[in-house]
XYZ file of C-alpha atoms in Angstrom:
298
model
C 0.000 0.000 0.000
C 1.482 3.112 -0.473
C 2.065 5.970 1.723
C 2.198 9.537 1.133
C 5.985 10.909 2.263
C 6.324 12.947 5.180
C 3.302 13.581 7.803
C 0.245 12.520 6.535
C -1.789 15.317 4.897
C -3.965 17.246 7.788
C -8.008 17.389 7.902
C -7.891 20.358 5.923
C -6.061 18.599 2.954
C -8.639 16.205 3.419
C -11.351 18.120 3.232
C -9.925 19.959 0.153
C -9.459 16.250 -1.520
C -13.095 15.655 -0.743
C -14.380 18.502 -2.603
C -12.835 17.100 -6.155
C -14.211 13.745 -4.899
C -17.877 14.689 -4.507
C -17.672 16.097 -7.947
C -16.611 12.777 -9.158
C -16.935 8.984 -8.583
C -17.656 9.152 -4.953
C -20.674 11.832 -5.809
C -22.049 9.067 -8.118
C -21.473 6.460 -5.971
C -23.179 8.435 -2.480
C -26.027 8.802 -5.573
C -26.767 4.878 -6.386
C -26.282 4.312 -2.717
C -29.206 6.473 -1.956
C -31.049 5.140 -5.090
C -30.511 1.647 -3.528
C -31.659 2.833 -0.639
C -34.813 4.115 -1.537
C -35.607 1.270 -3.757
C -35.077 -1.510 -0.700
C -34.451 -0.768 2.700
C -33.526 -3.381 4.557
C -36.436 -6.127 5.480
C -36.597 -5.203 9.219
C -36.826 -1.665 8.584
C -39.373 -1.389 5.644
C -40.403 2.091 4.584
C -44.072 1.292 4.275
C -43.731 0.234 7.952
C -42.452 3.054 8.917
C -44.775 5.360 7.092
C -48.444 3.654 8.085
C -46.913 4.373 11.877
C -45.796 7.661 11.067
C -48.896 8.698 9.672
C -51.576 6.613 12.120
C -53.419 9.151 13.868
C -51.808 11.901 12.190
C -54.234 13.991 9.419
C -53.564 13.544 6.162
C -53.943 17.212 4.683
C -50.316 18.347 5.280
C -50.341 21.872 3.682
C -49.324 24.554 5.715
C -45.958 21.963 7.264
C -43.097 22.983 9.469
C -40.215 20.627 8.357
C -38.321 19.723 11.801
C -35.035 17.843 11.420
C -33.843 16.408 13.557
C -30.009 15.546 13.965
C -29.427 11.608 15.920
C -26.521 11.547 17.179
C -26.055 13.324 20.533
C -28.941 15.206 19.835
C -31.652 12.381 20.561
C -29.101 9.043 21.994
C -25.804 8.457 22.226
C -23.934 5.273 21.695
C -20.650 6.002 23.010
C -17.311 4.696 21.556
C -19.239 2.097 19.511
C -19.038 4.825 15.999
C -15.379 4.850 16.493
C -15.176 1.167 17.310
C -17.210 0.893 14.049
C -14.514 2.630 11.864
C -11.865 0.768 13.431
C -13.294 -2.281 12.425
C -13.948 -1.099 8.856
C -10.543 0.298 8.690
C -8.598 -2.854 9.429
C -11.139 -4.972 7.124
C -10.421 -2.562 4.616
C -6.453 -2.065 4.831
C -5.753 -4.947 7.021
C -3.765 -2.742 9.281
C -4.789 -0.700 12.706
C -5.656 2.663 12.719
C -3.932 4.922 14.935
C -6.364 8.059 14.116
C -10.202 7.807 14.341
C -12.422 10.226 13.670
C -12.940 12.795 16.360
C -15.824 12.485 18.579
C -19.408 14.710 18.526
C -18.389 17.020 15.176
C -21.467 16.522 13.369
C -18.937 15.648 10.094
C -20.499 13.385 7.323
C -19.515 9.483 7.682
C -17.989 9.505 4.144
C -15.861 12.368 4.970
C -14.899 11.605 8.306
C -13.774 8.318 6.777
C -11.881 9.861 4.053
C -9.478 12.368 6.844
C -9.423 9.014 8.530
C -8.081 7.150 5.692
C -5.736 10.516 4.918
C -4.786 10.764 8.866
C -3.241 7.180 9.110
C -0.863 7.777 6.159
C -2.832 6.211 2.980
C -1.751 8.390 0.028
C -4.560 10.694 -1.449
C -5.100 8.834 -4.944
C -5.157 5.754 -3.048
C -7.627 6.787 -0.237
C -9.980 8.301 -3.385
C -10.063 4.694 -4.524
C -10.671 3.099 -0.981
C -13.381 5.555 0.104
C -16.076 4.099 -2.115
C -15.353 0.464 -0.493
C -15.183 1.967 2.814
C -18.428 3.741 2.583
C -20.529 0.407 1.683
C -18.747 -1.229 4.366
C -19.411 0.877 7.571
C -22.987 0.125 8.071
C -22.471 -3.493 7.692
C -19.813 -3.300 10.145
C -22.340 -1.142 12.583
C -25.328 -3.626 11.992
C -22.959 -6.445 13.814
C -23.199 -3.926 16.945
C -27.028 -3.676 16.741
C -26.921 -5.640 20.360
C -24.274 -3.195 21.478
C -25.702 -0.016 20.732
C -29.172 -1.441 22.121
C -27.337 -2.356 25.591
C -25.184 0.424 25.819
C -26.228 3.181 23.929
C -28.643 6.220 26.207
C -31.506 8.552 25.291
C -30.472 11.606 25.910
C -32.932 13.417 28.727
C -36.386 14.396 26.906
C -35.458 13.081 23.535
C -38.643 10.862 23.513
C -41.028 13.066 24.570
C -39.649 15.929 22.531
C -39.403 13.703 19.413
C -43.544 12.491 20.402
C -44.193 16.346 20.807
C -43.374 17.177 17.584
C -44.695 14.233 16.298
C -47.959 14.999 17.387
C -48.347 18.707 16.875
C -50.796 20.228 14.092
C -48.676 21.318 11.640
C -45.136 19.621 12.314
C -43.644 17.034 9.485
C -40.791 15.912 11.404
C -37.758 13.896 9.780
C -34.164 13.575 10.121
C -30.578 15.232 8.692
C -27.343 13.137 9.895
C -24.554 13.037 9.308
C -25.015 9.101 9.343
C -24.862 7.128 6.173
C -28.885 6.216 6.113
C -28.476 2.339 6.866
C -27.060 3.689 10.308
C -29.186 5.953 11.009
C -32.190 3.628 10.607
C -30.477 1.505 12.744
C -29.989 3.645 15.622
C -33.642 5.163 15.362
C -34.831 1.518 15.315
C -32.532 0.188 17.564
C -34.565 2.856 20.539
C -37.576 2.281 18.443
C -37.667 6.093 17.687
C -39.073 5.341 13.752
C -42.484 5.853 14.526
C -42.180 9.429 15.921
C -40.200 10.840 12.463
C -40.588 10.163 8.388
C -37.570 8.731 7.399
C -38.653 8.498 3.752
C -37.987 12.596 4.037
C -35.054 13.423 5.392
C -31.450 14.195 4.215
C -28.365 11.524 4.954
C -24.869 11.325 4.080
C -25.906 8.976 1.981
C -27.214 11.348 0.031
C -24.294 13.890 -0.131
C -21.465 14.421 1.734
C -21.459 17.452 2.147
C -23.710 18.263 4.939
C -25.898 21.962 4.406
C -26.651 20.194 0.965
C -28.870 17.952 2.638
C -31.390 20.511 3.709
C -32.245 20.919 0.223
C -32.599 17.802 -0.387
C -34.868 17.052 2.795
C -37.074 19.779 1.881
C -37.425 18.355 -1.895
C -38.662 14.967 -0.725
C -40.759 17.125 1.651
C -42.290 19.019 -1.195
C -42.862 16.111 -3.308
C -44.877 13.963 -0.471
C -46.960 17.554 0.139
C -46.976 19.662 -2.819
C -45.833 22.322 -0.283
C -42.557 24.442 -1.177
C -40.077 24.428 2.127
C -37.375 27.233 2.335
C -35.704 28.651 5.238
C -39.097 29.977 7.223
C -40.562 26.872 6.949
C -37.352 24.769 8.131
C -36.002 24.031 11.310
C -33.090 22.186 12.138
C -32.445 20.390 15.770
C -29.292 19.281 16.860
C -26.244 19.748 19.379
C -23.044 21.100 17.178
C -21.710 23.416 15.124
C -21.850 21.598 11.968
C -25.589 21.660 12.213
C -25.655 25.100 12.910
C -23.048 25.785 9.926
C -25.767 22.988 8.145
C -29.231 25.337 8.927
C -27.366 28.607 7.769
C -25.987 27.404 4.889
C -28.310 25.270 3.914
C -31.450 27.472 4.344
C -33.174 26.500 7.765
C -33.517 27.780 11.045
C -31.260 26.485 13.912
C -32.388 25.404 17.305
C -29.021 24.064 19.399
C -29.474 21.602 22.310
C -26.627 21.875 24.770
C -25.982 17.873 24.935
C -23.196 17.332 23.092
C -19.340 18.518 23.006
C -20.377 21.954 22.603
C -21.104 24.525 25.141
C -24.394 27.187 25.031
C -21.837 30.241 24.133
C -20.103 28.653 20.962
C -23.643 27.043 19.827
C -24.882 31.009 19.482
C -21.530 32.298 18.491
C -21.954 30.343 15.651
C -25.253 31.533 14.561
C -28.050 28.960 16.450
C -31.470 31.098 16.177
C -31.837 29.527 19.727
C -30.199 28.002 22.504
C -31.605 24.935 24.409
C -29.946 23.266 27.348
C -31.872 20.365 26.885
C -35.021 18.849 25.180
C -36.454 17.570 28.882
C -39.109 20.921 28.518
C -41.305 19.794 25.360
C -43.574 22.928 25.493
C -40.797 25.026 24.851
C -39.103 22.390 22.232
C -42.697 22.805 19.962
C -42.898 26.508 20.449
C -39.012 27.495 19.544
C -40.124 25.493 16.177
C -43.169 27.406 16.268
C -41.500 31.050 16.933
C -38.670 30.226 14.470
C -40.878 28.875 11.591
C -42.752 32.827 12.209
């Protein structure tokens, strides 16, 4: 396998990389993976069982929507060291060798980029880790659907996430799905694994699946929104939910509102810094979860 000389490149190298990437075969690859996706999920997590319990009880006239995404990942649960434990895994399948960098903890990144600075950070050379990153994409979430039983025994709810997430759920008005930063097969997983699919549509929302490139996935969110209501979503209609400052950078840039929950690796002061339309320290108060949606939607 060959190395690149010297240090291996930095994040920011990486990141550059990933830009020509996207616009190449990875982009078309992240493309049929969604395609796939959306044509068969997997048999335990069909789409037309999750969308007769999303929509029992609910009205069907859905004009007039708020689209609330929510971000997963500390944000709603957290499953520890088993997403780093996950890359590991992939990484030595992959390369046959151990990583000595993983991906940093709670920084909202994508999964395919994360996995690319990871492949970058342990010393793979940069035309080599373009032609590994398609592999290692298809890879992770069969690696993280052998730690189903894991994430089930150790991963937490964070405080309120249920009730918030059955708040919005069932308010008038509210089409709640998700944006993560998680390749789609692992997000499902994680929702299902807490049995959180029935309070979001996950036919709707925006993965890294989808695009790497995270504020991109608002758009896309709000297109599969449109196209289930015939209702056009922009920025006053959006709301994103989540604990960094990739999902703030992800609701600015991407054309939603921002409503930061304090239960992640980022304190109250950076999460406004950094442009959150509001603060939250946590999602345990689910009156004032539905009306920040309700104030920032206008």
């Amino acid at each position: 396998m060959s190395r690149t000389a010297g240090p291996a490149a930095t994040g920011r190298q990486a990141l550059a990389m990933a830009g020509d990437l996207q616009s190449a075969r990875l982009d078309e690859h992240l493309h049929t993976l969604a395609a796939e996706l959306d044509a068969g999920p997997p048999r335990t997590l069909r789409t037309s069982r999750t969308r007769r319990r999303f929509w029992r009880g609910r009205k069907q006239d859905v004009s007039g929507q708020v689209l609330v995404l929510w971000d997963i990942d500390r944000t709603l649960l957290y499953v520890g060291d088993i997403d780093r434990q996950v890359y590991r895994e992939t990484y030595h399948e992959l390369t046959g060798r151990t990583a000595g960098s993983l991906p940093k903890r709670g920084t909202g990144t994508t999964m395919p980029l994360a996995a690319l600075r990871m492949l970058v950070e342990n010393g793979i050379a940069e035309d080599e880790a373009a032609s590994l990153l398609p592999a290692m994409v298809d890879l992770l979430p069969q690696v993280q659907r052998r730690h189903i039983d894991d994430i089930r025994r150790d991963g937490v709810l964070l405080p309120g996430a249920v009730a918030a997430l059955r708040a919005v759920h069932d308010e008038p008005g509210f089409l709640p799905t998700i944006v993560t930063g998680n390749l789609k097969p692992n997000a499902l997983l994680k929702l299902a694994a807490f049995d959180l699919t029935r309070h979001v549509h996950t036919d709707i929302g925006g993965y890294a699946s989808d695009d790497m490139h995270r504020p991109s996935l608002v758009g896309i969110a709000q297109k599969r929104a449109e196209a289930l209501t015939g209702q056009s979503f922009g920025r006053s209609e959006t709301v994103i939910i989540g604990d960094s400052l990739e999902d703030v950078r992800t609701g600015r840039e991407g054309g939603a509102s921002v409503t930061a929950v304090v239960s992640g690796t980022t304190s109250a002061d950076e999460l406004a810094a950094a442009g959150a339309d509001l603060v939250l320290e946590d999602l345990t108060d689910q009156r004032r979860v539905v009306d920040s949606i309700r104030g920032l939607a206008g």
